Coordinates of C-alpha atoms in Angstrom, one line a residue:
Chain U
M167 CA -44.2 -17.6 3.1
G168 CA -47.5 -17.5 5.0
G169 CA -48.2 -15.8 8.4
P170 CA -48.1 -18.8 10.7
S171 CA -44.8 -20.1 9.5
R172 CA -43.4 -16.6 9.7
R173 CA -44.5 -16.5 13.3
G174 CA -42.9 -19.9 13.8
N175 CA -39.7 -18.5 12.3
A176 CA -39.7 -15.6 14.7
V177 CA -40.2 -17.9 17.7
L178 CA -37.3 -20.1 16.5
V179 CA -35.1 -17.1 16.1
A180 CA -36.0 -15.8 19.5
A181 CA -35.3 -19.2 21.1
T182 CA -31.9 -19.4 19.4
Y183 CA -31.0 -16.0 20.7
L184 CA -32.1 -16.9 24.2
T185 CA -30.1 -20.1 24.1
V186 CA -27.0 -18.3 22.9
L187 CA -27.5 -15.7 25.5
A188 CA -28.0 -18.2 28.3
V189 CA -25.3 -20.6 27.4
L190 CA -22.6 -18.4 25.8
V191 CA -23.0 -14.8 26.8
L192 CA -24.2 -15.0 30.4
P193 CA -21.3 -17.0 31.7
V194 CA -18.8 -14.6 30.2
L195 CA -20.7 -11.7 31.6
L196 CA -20.8 -13.4 35.0
V197 CA -17.1 -13.9 34.9
M198 CA -16.6 -10.1 34.2
V199 CA -18.9 -9.2 37.0
E200 CA -17.2 -11.5 39.5
A201 CA -13.8 -10.1 38.4
L202 CA -14.9 -6.5 39.0
R203 CA -16.7 -7.2 42.3
T204 CA -14.1 -5.4 44.4
G205 CA -13.3 -2.7 41.8
I206 CA -11.1 -2.4 38.8
A207 CA -8.0 -1.6 40.9
A208 CA -8.1 -4.8 42.8
A209 CA -8.6 -6.7 39.5
W210 CA -5.7 -4.9 37.9
R211 CA -3.4 -5.6 41.0
S212 CA -4.2 -9.3 40.8
L213 CA -2.9 -9.4 37.3
L214 CA 0.4 -7.8 38.3
D215 CA 1.1 -10.7 40.7
P216 CA 4.4 -12.4 39.6
D217 CA 2.8 -15.8 39.2
A218 CA 0.0 -14.3 37.1
L219 CA 2.4 -12.5 34.9
S220 CA 4.4 -15.7 34.5
A221 CA 1.3 -17.5 33.5
I222 CA 0.4 -14.9 30.9
R223 CA 3.9 -14.9 29.5
L224 CA 4.0 -18.7 29.3
T225 CA 0.6 -18.9 27.6
L226 CA 1.6 -16.2 25.0
L227 CA 5.0 -17.9 24.3
V228 CA 3.5 -21.4 24.0
T229 CA 0.6 -20.1 21.8
L230 CA 2.9 -18.2 19.6
V231 CA 5.3 -21.1 19.0
A232 CA 2.5 -23.6 18.5
T233 CA 0.7 -21.3 16.1
L234 CA 3.8 -20.7 14.0
V235 CA 4.7 -24.4 13.9
N236 CA 1.2 -25.6 13.2
T237 CA 0.7 -22.9 10.5
A238 CA 3.7 -24.2 8.6
G239 CA 2.7 -27.8 9.3
G240 CA -0.9 -27.2 8.5
I241 CA -0.2 -25.5 5.2
M242 CA 2.0 -28.4 4.1
A243 CA -0.5 -31.1 5.2
A244 CA -3.4 -29.4 3.6
W245 CA -1.5 -28.8 0.4
L246 CA -0.3 -32.4 0.2
V247 CA -3.7 -33.9 0.9
T248 CA -5.6 -31.7 -1.5
K249 CA -3.3 -31.4 -4.4
Y250 CA -2.0 -34.9 -4.7
R251 CA -3.7 -38.3 -4.9
F252 CA -1.5 -40.9 -3.2
R253 CA -1.7 -44.1 -1.3
G254 CA -2.7 -43.6 2.3
R255 CA -4.2 -40.2 1.6
G256 CA -7.4 -41.0 3.4
V257 CA -5.5 -42.2 6.4
L258 CA -3.6 -39.0 6.5
V259 CA -6.8 -36.9 6.4
A260 CA -8.1 -39.0 9.3
L261 CA -4.9 -38.5 11.3
I262 CA -5.0 -34.7 10.8
E263 CA -8.4 -34.7 12.4
L264 CA -7.5 -37.0 15.2
P265 CA -6.7 -34.3 17.8
I266 CA -10.2 -32.9 17.4
S267 CA -11.8 -36.2 18.4
V268 CA -9.2 -37.5 21.0
S269 CA -9.6 -36.2 24.5
P270 CA -6.9 -33.6 25.3
V271 CA -6.1 -35.5 28.5
I272 CA -5.0 -38.5 26.5
A273 CA -2.8 -36.2 24.4
G274 CA -1.2 -35.1 27.6
L275 CA -0.8 -38.6 28.9
V276 CA 0.9 -39.7 25.7
W277 CA 3.7 -37.1 26.1
L278 CA 4.0 -38.1 29.8
L279 CA 4.3 -41.7 28.8
L280 CA 7.1 -40.8 26.4
F281 CA 9.0 -38.1 28.3
G282 CA 8.0 -38.5 31.9
R283 CA 10.4 -39.7 34.5
Q284 CA 8.8 -43.2 34.4
G285 CA 8.3 -42.9 30.6
W286 CA 10.0 -44.6 27.7
W287 CA 12.7 -42.0 27.2
G288 CA 12.5 -40.6 30.7
G289 CA 15.7 -42.2 31.9
W290 CA 17.7 -41.1 29.0
L291 CA 16.4 -37.6 29.2
D292 CA 17.1 -37.5 32.9
Q293 CA 20.7 -38.6 32.4
H294 CA 21.2 -35.8 29.8
D295 CA 19.5 -33.3 32.1
I296 CA 16.7 -32.5 29.6
Q297 CA 13.4 -31.5 31.0
I298 CA 10.3 -32.1 28.9
A299 CA 7.6 -33.3 31.1
F300 CA 6.6 -30.8 33.9
A301 CA 8.4 -28.0 31.9
T302 CA 7.8 -25.7 29.0
P303 CA 8.7 -28.1 26.2
G304 CA 6.1 -30.6 27.5
I305 CA 3.4 -27.9 27.6
L306 CA 4.4 -26.8 24.1
L307 CA 4.2 -30.4 22.8
A308 CA 0.7 -30.8 24.3
T309 CA -0.5 -27.6 22.8
L310 CA 1.0 -28.5 19.4
F311 CA -0.9 -31.7 19.4
V312 CA -4.2 -30.2 20.4
T313 CA -4.0 -27.3 17.9
F314 CA -2.6 -29.1 14.9
P315 CA -5.8 -29.7 12.9
Y316 CA -7.1 -26.1 12.7
V317 CA -5.0 -24.6 10.0
A318 CA -5.0 -27.7 7.9
R319 CA -8.8 -28.2 8.3
T320 CA -9.7 -24.6 7.3
L321 CA -7.3 -24.7 4.4
M322 CA -8.3 -28.1 3.0
P323 CA -11.8 -27.2 1.6
F324 CA -10.4 -24.1 0.0
M325 CA -7.4 -25.7 -1.5
E326 CA -9.5 -28.5 -2.8
Q327 CA -11.7 -26.0 -4.7
Q328 CA -8.5 -24.1 -5.8
G329 CA -7.4 -27.1 -7.9
R330 CA -3.9 -27.4 -9.5
E331 CA -4.2 -25.3 -12.6
A332 CA -3.0 -21.9 -11.2
E333 CA 0.0 -23.7 -9.6
E334 CA 0.7 -25.4 -12.9
A335 CA 0.5 -22.1 -14.7
A336 CA 3.0 -20.6 -12.2
F337 CA 5.3 -23.6 -12.7
L338 CA 5.1 -23.3 -16.5
L339 CA 5.9 -19.6 -16.2
G340 CA 9.1 -20.5 -14.3
A341 CA 8.2 -20.2 -10.7
G342 CA 9.6 -22.9 -8.4
F343 CA 7.8 -24.7 -5.6
W344 CA 8.3 -22.2 -2.9
R345 CA 7.7 -19.2 -5.0
T346 CA 4.5 -20.8 -6.3
L347 CA 3.4 -21.5 -2.8
W348 CA 4.3 -18.1 -1.5
R349 CA 3.0 -16.0 -4.5
V350 CA 0.2 -18.0 -5.9
T351 CA -1.3 -20.6 -3.6
L352 CA -1.2 -18.9 -0.2
P353 CA -2.1 -15.3 -1.3
D354 CA -5.2 -16.8 -3.0
A355 CA -6.0 -18.8 0.2
R356 CA -5.2 -15.9 2.6
W357 CA -8.6 -15.6 4.2
A358 CA -8.9 -19.3 4.9
L359 CA -5.3 -19.3 6.2
L360 CA -5.9 -16.3 8.5
S361 CA -9.1 -17.9 9.8
G362 CA -7.2 -21.1 10.6
I363 CA -4.4 -19.2 12.3
L364 CA -6.8 -17.4 14.5
L365 CA -8.7 -20.5 15.4
T366 CA -5.3 -22.2 16.3
T367 CA -4.5 -19.2 18.5
A368 CA -7.8 -19.2 20.3
R369 CA -7.5 -23.0 20.9
G370 CA -3.9 -22.7 22.0
I371 CA -4.5 -19.9 24.6
G372 CA -7.4 -21.8 26.2
E373 CA -6.0 -25.3 26.2
F374 CA -6.4 -26.9 29.6
G375 CA -6.7 -30.7 29.6
A376 CA -3.5 -31.7 27.8
V377 CA -1.4 -29.0 29.3
S378 CA -2.7 -29.8 32.8
V379 CA -1.5 -33.4 32.5
V380 CA 2.1 -32.5 31.4
S381 CA 2.5 -29.3 33.3
G382 CA 2.8 -30.4 37.0
H383 CA 1.1 -27.1 38.1
I384 CA 4.2 -25.3 39.4
P385 CA 3.0 -21.7 39.9
G386 CA 5.3 -19.2 38.3
L387 CA 7.0 -21.9 36.3
T388 CA 4.7 -24.3 34.4
E389 CA 1.3 -22.7 34.8
T390 CA -0.5 -21.3 31.8
M391 CA -3.4 -19.0 32.2
P392 CA -6.1 -21.6 32.4
L393 CA -4.1 -23.7 34.9
H394 CA -3.4 -20.6 37.0
I395 CA -7.1 -19.8 37.1
E396 CA -7.8 -23.2 38.5
T397 CA -5.0 -22.8 41.1
L398 CA -6.3 -19.4 42.1
Y399 CA -9.9 -20.6 42.3
N400 CA -9.0 -23.6 44.4
G401 CA -7.1 -21.2 46.7
Y402 CA -10.2 -19.1 47.2
Q403 CA -8.6 -16.1 45.4
T404 CA -11.9 -15.4 43.6
V405 CA -11.2 -12.0 42.3
A406 CA -7.8 -12.9 40.9
A407 CA -9.2 -16.1 39.4
F408 CA -12.1 -14.3 37.7
T409 CA -9.9 -11.5 36.5
M410 CA -7.6 -13.9 34.8
A411 CA -10.6 -15.8 33.4
A412 CA -12.0 -12.5 32.1
L413 CA -8.8 -11.7 30.4
L414 CA -8.6 -15.1 28.8
A415 CA -12.2 -14.8 27.7
L416 CA -11.6 -11.4 26.2
I417 CA -8.6 -12.6 24.2
A418 CA -10.5 -15.7 22.9
M419 CA -13.6 -13.6 22.0
A420 CA -11.4 -11.1 20.2
T421 CA -9.8 -13.8 18.0
V422 CA -13.1 -15.4 17.3
L423 CA -14.8 -12.1 16.4
L424 CA -11.9 -11.2 14.2
R425 CA -12.2 -14.6 12.5
S426 CA -15.9 -14.4 11.8
F427 CA -15.4 -10.8 10.6
L428 CA -12.7 -12.1 8.2
E429 CA -14.9 -15.0 7.1
H430 CA -17.7 -12.6 6.3
D431 CA -15.3 -10.6 4.2
F432 CA -14.0 -13.7 2.5
R433 CA -17.4 -14.9 1.6
K434 CA -18.2 -11.5 0.1
A435 CA -14.9 -11.6 -1.9
S436 CA -15.4 -15.1 -3.2
S437 CA -19.1 -14.7 -4.2
Chain D
M216 CA 10.4 -24.0 -32.5
S217 CA 10.1 -27.6 -33.7
V218 CA 8.8 -30.6 -31.7
Q219 CA 9.8 -34.2 -32.3
I220 CA 8.0 -36.9 -30.4
Q221 CA 9.0 -40.5 -30.8
S222 CA 7.0 -43.6 -29.5
L223 CA 5.7 -41.7 -26.6
T224 CA 3.7 -43.9 -24.1
R225 CA 2.1 -42.8 -20.9
R226 CA 0.1 -44.8 -18.5
A227 CA -2.7 -43.6 -16.2
P228 CA -1.6 -43.5 -12.6
N229 CA -2.4 -46.7 -10.7
A230 CA -3.7 -48.3 -13.9
S231 CA -2.3 -50.2 -16.8
R232 CA -4.5 -48.2 -19.2
K233 CA -2.4 -46.3 -21.7
M234 CA -3.3 -42.7 -22.0
L235 CA -0.8 -42.3 -24.8
D236 CA 0.2 -45.4 -26.8
G237 CA 3.3 -45.1 -29.0
V238 CA 2.7 -41.6 -30.3
S239 CA 5.1 -40.3 -32.8
L240 CA 4.7 -36.8 -34.2
T241 CA 6.8 -34.1 -35.8
I242 CA 5.8 -30.5 -35.6
E243 CA 7.8 -28.2 -37.7
D244 CA 9.0 -24.7 -36.8
G245 CA 6.3 -22.2 -37.5
A246 CA 3.5 -24.7 -37.8
F247 CA 0.0 -24.3 -36.5
V248 CA -1.1 -27.8 -35.5
A249 CA -4.5 -28.8 -34.0
L250 CA -4.8 -32.0 -31.9
V251 CA -8.3 -33.2 -32.4
G252 CA -10.3 -36.2 -31.2
P253 CA -13.1 -37.1 -28.9
S254 CA -12.6 -36.6 -25.1
G255 CA -10.4 -39.2 -23.6
A256 CA -8.4 -39.5 -26.9
G257 CA -5.2 -38.3 -25.2
K258 CA -5.0 -34.8 -26.7
T259 CA -4.5 -32.9 -23.5
T260 CA -2.2 -35.6 -22.1
L261 CA 0.0 -35.2 -25.2
L262 CA 0.0 -31.4 -24.9
R263 CA 0.8 -31.5 -21.2
T264 CA 3.7 -34.0 -21.9
I265 CA 5.2 -31.6 -24.4
A266 CA 4.9 -28.8 -21.8
G267 CA 6.7 -31.0 -19.2
L268 CA 3.8 -31.3 -16.9
D269 CA 2.9 -34.6 -15.1
G270 CA 4.9 -37.6 -14.4
P271 CA 7.2 -40.0 -16.2
Y272 CA 6.7 -41.3 -19.7
E273 CA 8.3 -43.7 -22.1
G274 CA 9.8 -42.5 -25.4
T275 CA 11.4 -39.2 -26.4
V276 CA 10.1 -35.7 -26.6
L277 CA 12.5 -33.2 -28.2
V278 CA 11.9 -29.5 -28.6
D279 CA 14.3 -27.9 -31.0
G280 CA 16.2 -31.2 -30.9
Q281 CA 16.7 -31.1 -27.1
V282 CA 15.3 -33.0 -24.2
L283 CA 13.5 -30.5 -22.0
A284 CA 13.2 -32.6 -18.8
G285 CA 15.4 -31.3 -16.0
R286 CA 16.0 -27.9 -17.7
P287 CA 14.6 -24.8 -16.0
M288 CA 11.3 -23.6 -17.3
R289 CA 12.5 -20.2 -18.3
E290 CA 15.0 -21.9 -20.8
R291 CA 12.3 -24.0 -22.4
R292 CA 10.5 -21.0 -24.0
I293 CA 7.1 -22.6 -23.8
G294 CA 3.8 -20.7 -23.3
F295 CA 0.8 -22.7 -22.1
V296 CA -2.8 -21.6 -22.0
F297 CA -5.2 -23.6 -19.9
Q298 CA -8.8 -24.4 -20.7
N299 CA -10.1 -22.5 -17.7
Y300 CA -7.5 -19.7 -18.1
A301 CA -6.0 -20.5 -14.6
L302 CA -5.4 -16.8 -14.0
F303 CA -4.2 -15.8 -10.6
R304 CA -7.3 -14.4 -8.9
H305 CA -5.6 -12.3 -6.3
M306 CA -3.4 -10.4 -8.9
T307 CA -4.3 -7.7 -11.2
V308 CA -4.3 -8.3 -15.0
A309 CA -0.9 -6.5 -15.2
R310 CA 0.6 -8.6 -12.4
N311 CA -0.8 -11.7 -14.1
I312 CA 0.8 -10.8 -17.3
S313 CA 4.2 -9.9 -15.8
F314 CA 4.3 -13.0 -13.5
G315 CA 6.7 -14.9 -15.8
L316 CA 9.0 -11.9 -15.8
D317 CA 8.7 -11.2 -12.1
V318 CA 9.9 -14.7 -11.2
L319 CA 13.0 -14.6 -13.3
P320 CA 16.2 -14.7 -11.2
R321 CA 17.5 -11.3 -10.3
G322 CA 20.3 -11.3 -13.0
E323 CA 18.0 -12.1 -15.9
R324 CA 15.0 -10.1 -14.7
P325 CA 14.3 -6.9 -16.7
D326 CA 14.0 -3.8 -14.5
R327 CA 10.7 -2.5 -13.4
G328 CA 10.3 0.0 -16.2
A329 CA 11.1 -2.6 -18.8
I330 CA 8.5 -5.0 -17.3
A331 CA 5.9 -2.3 -17.2
A332 CA 6.6 -1.5 -20.8
R333 CA 6.3 -5.1 -21.8
V334 CA 3.0 -5.4 -20.0
A335 CA 1.7 -2.3 -21.7
E336 CA 2.8 -3.7 -25.1
L337 CA 1.0 -7.0 -24.4
L338 CA -2.2 -5.2 -23.2
E339 CA -2.1 -3.4 -26.5
L340 CA -1.6 -6.6 -28.4
I341 CA -4.6 -8.3 -26.7
Q342 CA -6.6 -5.1 -27.3
L343 CA -7.3 -4.4 -23.6
P344 CA -5.0 -1.4 -23.1
T345 CA -7.0 0.0 -20.2
L346 CA -7.6 -3.1 -18.1
G347 CA -4.2 -3.6 -16.5
G348 CA -5.5 -2.7 -13.1
A349 CA -8.6 -4.9 -13.2
Y350 CA -8.9 -8.3 -11.4
P351 CA -9.6 -11.4 -13.4
D352 CA -13.2 -11.8 -12.0
Q353 CA -14.1 -8.4 -13.3
L354 CA -13.4 -9.6 -16.9
S355 CA -15.6 -11.4 -19.4
G356 CA -14.6 -14.9 -20.6
G357 CA -13.1 -13.6 -23.8
Q358 CA -11.1 -11.0 -22.0
R359 CA -9.8 -13.6 -19.5
Q360 CA -8.8 -15.8 -22.4
R361 CA -6.8 -13.0 -23.9
V362 CA -5.1 -12.1 -20.6
A363 CA -4.1 -15.8 -20.2
L364 CA -2.6 -15.6 -23.7
A365 CA -0.7 -12.4 -22.9
R366 CA 0.6 -14.0 -19.7
A367 CA 1.9 -17.0 -21.7
L368 CA 3.5 -14.6 -24.3
A369 CA 5.2 -12.3 -21.8
T370 CA 8.4 -14.3 -21.7
K371 CA 8.5 -14.5 -25.5
P372 CA 8.0 -18.2 -26.0
G373 CA 8.7 -19.9 -29.3
L374 CA 6.2 -22.6 -28.7
L375 CA 2.6 -21.9 -27.7
L376 CA 0.5 -24.7 -26.3
L377 CA -3.2 -24.2 -26.0
D378 CA -5.5 -26.6 -24.2
E379 CA -9.1 -26.1 -25.4
P380 CA -8.7 -22.4 -25.2
F381 CA -12.0 -21.4 -26.6
G382 CA -14.1 -24.1 -24.9
A383 CA -15.9 -21.7 -22.5
L384 CA -16.6 -18.9 -24.9
D385 CA -19.8 -18.1 -26.8
P386 CA -19.7 -18.8 -30.5
I387 CA -19.2 -15.2 -31.7
V388 CA -16.4 -14.4 -29.4
R389 CA -14.9 -17.8 -30.2
R390 CA -14.7 -17.0 -33.9
Q391 CA -13.2 -13.6 -33.3
I392 CA -10.7 -14.9 -30.9
R393 CA -9.5 -17.7 -33.0
R394 CA -9.0 -15.5 -36.0
W395 CA -7.1 -13.1 -33.8
L396 CA -5.0 -16.0 -32.5
R397 CA -4.2 -17.1 -36.0
G398 CA -3.1 -13.6 -36.8
L399 CA -1.0 -13.5 -33.7
H400 CA 0.7 -16.8 -34.6
D401 CA 1.7 -15.5 -38.0
Q402 CA 2.7 -12.1 -36.7
L403 CA 4.9 -13.4 -33.9
G404 CA 6.3 -16.4 -35.9
L405 CA 5.2 -18.9 -33.2
T406 CA 4.9 -22.6 -33.4
T407 CA 1.4 -23.3 -32.0
V408 CA -0.2 -26.5 -30.9
L409 CA -3.9 -26.3 -30.2
V410 CA -6.1 -29.0 -28.5
T411 CA -9.7 -29.0 -29.4
H412 CA -12.6 -31.4 -29.7
D413 CA -14.3 -29.1 -32.3
H414 CA -13.2 -30.1 -35.8
D415 CA -14.7 -27.0 -37.4
E416 CA -12.5 -24.9 -35.1
A417 CA -9.4 -27.0 -36.0
L418 CA -10.2 -26.8 -39.7
E419 CA -10.5 -23.0 -39.6
V420 CA -7.4 -22.1 -37.6
A421 CA -4.8 -24.9 -38.1
D422 CA -2.5 -25.8 -41.0
R423 CA -2.4 -29.4 -40.0
L424 CA -4.7 -31.6 -38.0
V425 CA -3.6 -34.5 -35.8
V426 CA -6.6 -36.8 -35.2
M427 CA -6.3 -38.9 -32.1
Q428 CA -8.3 -41.8 -30.8
N429 CA -7.7 -44.0 -27.7
G430 CA -4.2 -42.6 -27.1
R431 CA -3.0 -43.0 -30.6
I432 CA -2.6 -40.8 -33.6
V433 CA -5.0 -42.0 -36.3
Q434 CA -4.0 -39.6 -39.0
E435 CA -2.0 -36.5 -39.3
A436 CA -2.5 -34.3 -42.4
A437 CA -3.6 -31.0 -43.8
A438 CA -7.3 -30.3 -43.6
E439 CA -8.1 -31.0 -47.3
T440 CA -6.2 -34.3 -47.2
L441 CA -8.1 -35.5 -44.2
D442 CA -11.4 -34.9 -45.8
A443 CA -10.4 -36.3 -49.2
A444 CA -8.5 -39.3 -47.9
P445 CA -9.4 -40.2 -44.3
A446 CA -7.2 -43.0 -42.9
T447 CA -10.1 -44.7 -41.1
P448 CA -13.9 -44.5 -40.9
F449 CA -13.4 -42.8 -37.5
V450 CA -11.6 -39.9 -39.1
M451 CA -14.3 -39.6 -41.7
E452 CA -17.0 -39.5 -39.1
F453 CA -15.1 -37.3 -36.7
L454 CA -14.6 -34.6 -39.2
G455 CA -18.2 -34.2 -39.9
E456 CA -21.5 -35.8 -40.6
A457 CA -21.0 -39.0 -42.7
L458 CA -23.3 -41.5 -44.4
E459 CA -22.3 -45.1 -44.4
F460 CA -23.2 -47.7 -47.0
A461 CA -22.2 -51.3 -46.7
G462 CA -21.6 -53.3 -49.9
R463 CA -18.9 -55.2 -51.8
V464 CA -16.5 -54.7 -54.7
A465 CA -16.9 -57.1 -57.6
H466 CA -15.4 -56.8 -61.1
G467 CA -14.2 -53.2 -60.7
R468 CA -17.5 -51.8 -59.3
F469 CA -18.7 -51.1 -55.8
L470 CA -22.1 -52.7 -55.3
P471 CA -24.0 -51.3 -52.4
D472 CA -26.2 -53.8 -50.5
D473 CA -29.1 -51.4 -50.8
P474 CA -30.7 -51.7 -54.3
N475 CA -31.7 -48.1 -54.3
V476 CA -28.1 -46.9 -54.1
L477 CA -26.2 -46.8 -57.4
S478 CA -23.0 -48.8 -58.0
F479 CA -19.9 -47.0 -59.2
A480 CA -16.6 -48.0 -60.7
V481 CA -13.5 -48.6 -58.5
S482 CA -10.2 -50.2 -59.1
A483 CA -10.0 -52.4 -56.1
G484 CA -9.8 -56.1 -55.5
D485 CA -13.1 -58.0 -54.9
G486 CA -14.4 -58.3 -51.4
P487 CA -16.6 -56.6 -48.8
A488 CA -16.3 -52.8 -48.4
T489 CA -18.0 -49.9 -46.8
A490 CA -18.5 -46.5 -48.4
Y491 CA -18.6 -43.2 -46.5
L492 CA -19.5 -39.8 -47.9
R493 CA -20.7 -36.4 -46.7
P494 CA -24.4 -35.6 -47.0
H495 CA -23.7 -32.9 -49.5
E496 CA -21.8 -35.2 -51.8
A497 CA -24.7 -37.6 -52.4
R498 CA -27.0 -36.9 -55.3
L499 CA -30.5 -38.2 -56.2
V500 CA -31.0 -39.4 -59.8
A501 CA -34.3 -40.0 -61.5
A502 CA -33.8 -43.7 -62.2
G503 CA -32.1 -46.7 -60.7
G504 CA -34.1 -47.3 -57.6
A505 CA -37.3 -46.9 -55.6
A506 CA -36.1 -44.3 -53.1
R507 CA -38.4 -41.5 -52.0
A508 CA -37.3 -38.0 -51.2
I509 CA -38.9 -36.1 -48.3
P510 CA -37.9 -32.4 -47.8
L511 CA -37.0 -31.5 -44.2
T512 CA -37.0 -28.2 -42.5
G513 CA -33.6 -26.7 -41.9
G514 CA -30.4 -26.8 -43.8
Q515 CA -26.8 -25.9 -43.6
G516 CA -24.5 -23.4 -45.5
G517 CA -27.2 -22.6 -48.0
L518 CA -28.0 -26.3 -48.7
R519 CA -31.4 -27.8 -47.9
R520 CA -31.8 -31.0 -45.9
L521 CA -33.6 -33.9 -47.5
A522 CA -34.6 -37.2 -46.1
V523 CA -34.2 -40.1 -48.5
A524 CA -36.2 -43.2 -47.8
L525 CA -34.2 -46.2 -49.0
G526 CA -35.4 -49.8 -48.8
T527 CA -34.6 -50.4 -45.1
R528 CA -33.6 -47.1 -43.7
E529 CA -33.7 -43.4 -44.2
V530 CA -30.6 -41.1 -44.7
E531 CA -30.4 -37.4 -44.7
I532 CA -28.6 -35.6 -47.5
L533 CA -28.0 -31.9 -48.4
V534 CA -28.9 -30.5 -51.8
L535 CA -28.8 -27.1 -53.4
P536 CA -32.2 -25.4 -53.0
E537 CA -32.7 -24.9 -56.8
R538 CA -32.3 -28.6 -57.4
L539 CA -34.8 -29.6 -54.8
G540 CA -37.4 -31.8 -56.4
Q541 CA -35.9 -31.7 -59.9
A542 CA -35.9 -35.5 -60.2
G543 CA -39.3 -35.9 -58.6
T544 CA -40.0 -37.5 -55.3
E545 CA -40.5 -41.2 -56.1
G546 CA -38.6 -43.9 -57.9
L547 CA -35.2 -42.4 -57.3
G548 CA -31.7 -43.8 -57.0
L549 CA -28.9 -42.4 -54.7
D550 CA -25.6 -41.7 -56.4
I551 CA -22.7 -42.0 -53.9
G552 CA -19.9 -41.9 -56.5
R553 CA -17.9 -39.5 -54.4
A554 CA -17.7 -41.9 -51.4
R555 CA -14.4 -43.0 -49.7
L556 CA -14.2 -46.8 -49.5
F557 CA -12.9 -48.8 -46.6
R558 CA -12.2 -52.4 -46.0
D559 CA -11.4 -53.7 -42.5
G560 CA -11.0 -50.1 -41.2
A561 CA -8.4 -49.2 -43.8
P562 CA -8.9 -47.1 -47.0
L563 CA -9.3 -49.1 -50.2
A564 CA -6.8 -47.8 -52.7
G565 CA -8.0 -47.0 -56.2
A566 CA -11.3 -45.5 -55.5
P567 CA -11.5 -42.9 -58.3
P568 CA -11.2 -39.3 -57.2
V569 CA -13.8 -38.0 -59.6
A570 CA -17.5 -38.9 -59.2
S571 CA -18.1 -42.0 -61.2
G572 CA -21.4 -43.1 -62.5
Q573 CA -21.2 -40.3 -65.1
E574 CA -21.6 -42.8 -67.8
L575 CA -25.0 -43.5 -66.6
P576 CA -27.8 -41.3 -68.0
R577 CA -29.4 -39.5 -65.2
V578 CA -31.0 -36.3 -63.9
T579 CA -29.2 -34.8 -60.9
V580 CA -31.2 -33.6 -58.1
G581 CA -28.7 -32.5 -55.6

């Protein structure tokens, strides 16, 4: 490569770094700075507030359940779509990706439409004293919907490339469906699977739109971390809001970093 | 273990095309059978059906007189080796080999020591005693192939099914491994079915060849029979280079259309016929035509290649080097007395087994 184009490359690299710095790193840094404006003790105290603790607990619970359910569902969906050719397969692939393209607010509204007091099944649920909308189950459903595609989508390309032969070999050696999945298919796909799980977790922790619609914003009851941040900020509790935001950002960054680390490892292993 | 297949038909998914079309085949206990044919002939489909892979079929498949469908795999005693080995990438060689034992139900599973001993024994058998701890991607193609075989043999199958097992290997390793495989077959008393598109490989390793075309079995016979009496021109051409001569039978002789090709005696009814023979079976004689011989570079198995210019076309034959040019190079006739005759795609009975045309005075060239 000649001199001018090398210089051009250097400029491009610098520009990319600057953009990343300005758009991605600076906001996070600013959040940290704002959180620590009155000292670390005040920030820490704001996290020990009962409503804050409740929000953290709810977020972790919802994310954990959503990740578990969507890992199982995502594995099945990816396996079905990549290892079998059946009628409607293309439609199924499109459906799996739907939550990525649909606005989360709409996802929340759908659940309200179904389970809200004025919704289709609202009356019946009310009679039987079952709370879904404006309660934890509703938040869970919204998170489930929004985070569904990630495990399936990260597994699909890998499983496609895996093919059927190893599974057929396991079958011919006497392993049943579950044992083949557990001992042959998934261990082979473990990096892709882990990556998908981490992505689901990150997405689940940070989900705002869909959850906001179905939650009802009841502090200490139905507020997740992102919702609580909004409540705090609107109530001029700047330090508390930014501390919670910093915590959220740290968790999200940790998962994303872990994921890219794994991905790097995985590329090395598969090359 | 023996295999009996009766009028087996399989259709391609979502299509009416038949992948297998009324296939009937008996494989006797202890036989080494090769399924050969061009790609798309249905060889692999037949093999997979015997193994119990893939969906429904019409007809019956019996292994040792019993229907396998619905019976647990471990009772079927079938070992299968895939074309691309299909080793488990995330497991060591030893774990790959022991997989079939590891997944046995607790009551039937040998204890750890016994499994380790069996793995060691198999590693010895495949001549890779030190590679138990290696991962498949650290092995060469030939080594992977042998590991795949060991994995298939771990549960002591009686029937070994091999799908193009040597396809991805280089020629030297290929030859070594197929000899070794043949030895293994004899040593372990296996019944082996091998799928290959390479007729040389099939001829070298198998007792019987099953030639397939378009989902049907065209001919099933020992290698020598196939070459001496092929059932169709396709079999003749599939088993090696073949020369084709159109002509007709009249008054007990085959009369080639080409005046430079000699006629020969047959005991078949009058009518059109086509003669096929191998390039090394044709001979040039010093009279009887106006063919010219042009030596070519290259040869095969100690024979030299020779182009023969006939009236309207040129054919290539193989001759012994010392006979090259004995009959001169001009005004020659081509003796095809050892040809197999076909009419309407079926062999013509009564073509004499010995080279005819001996009554004619001639000087042989090749």
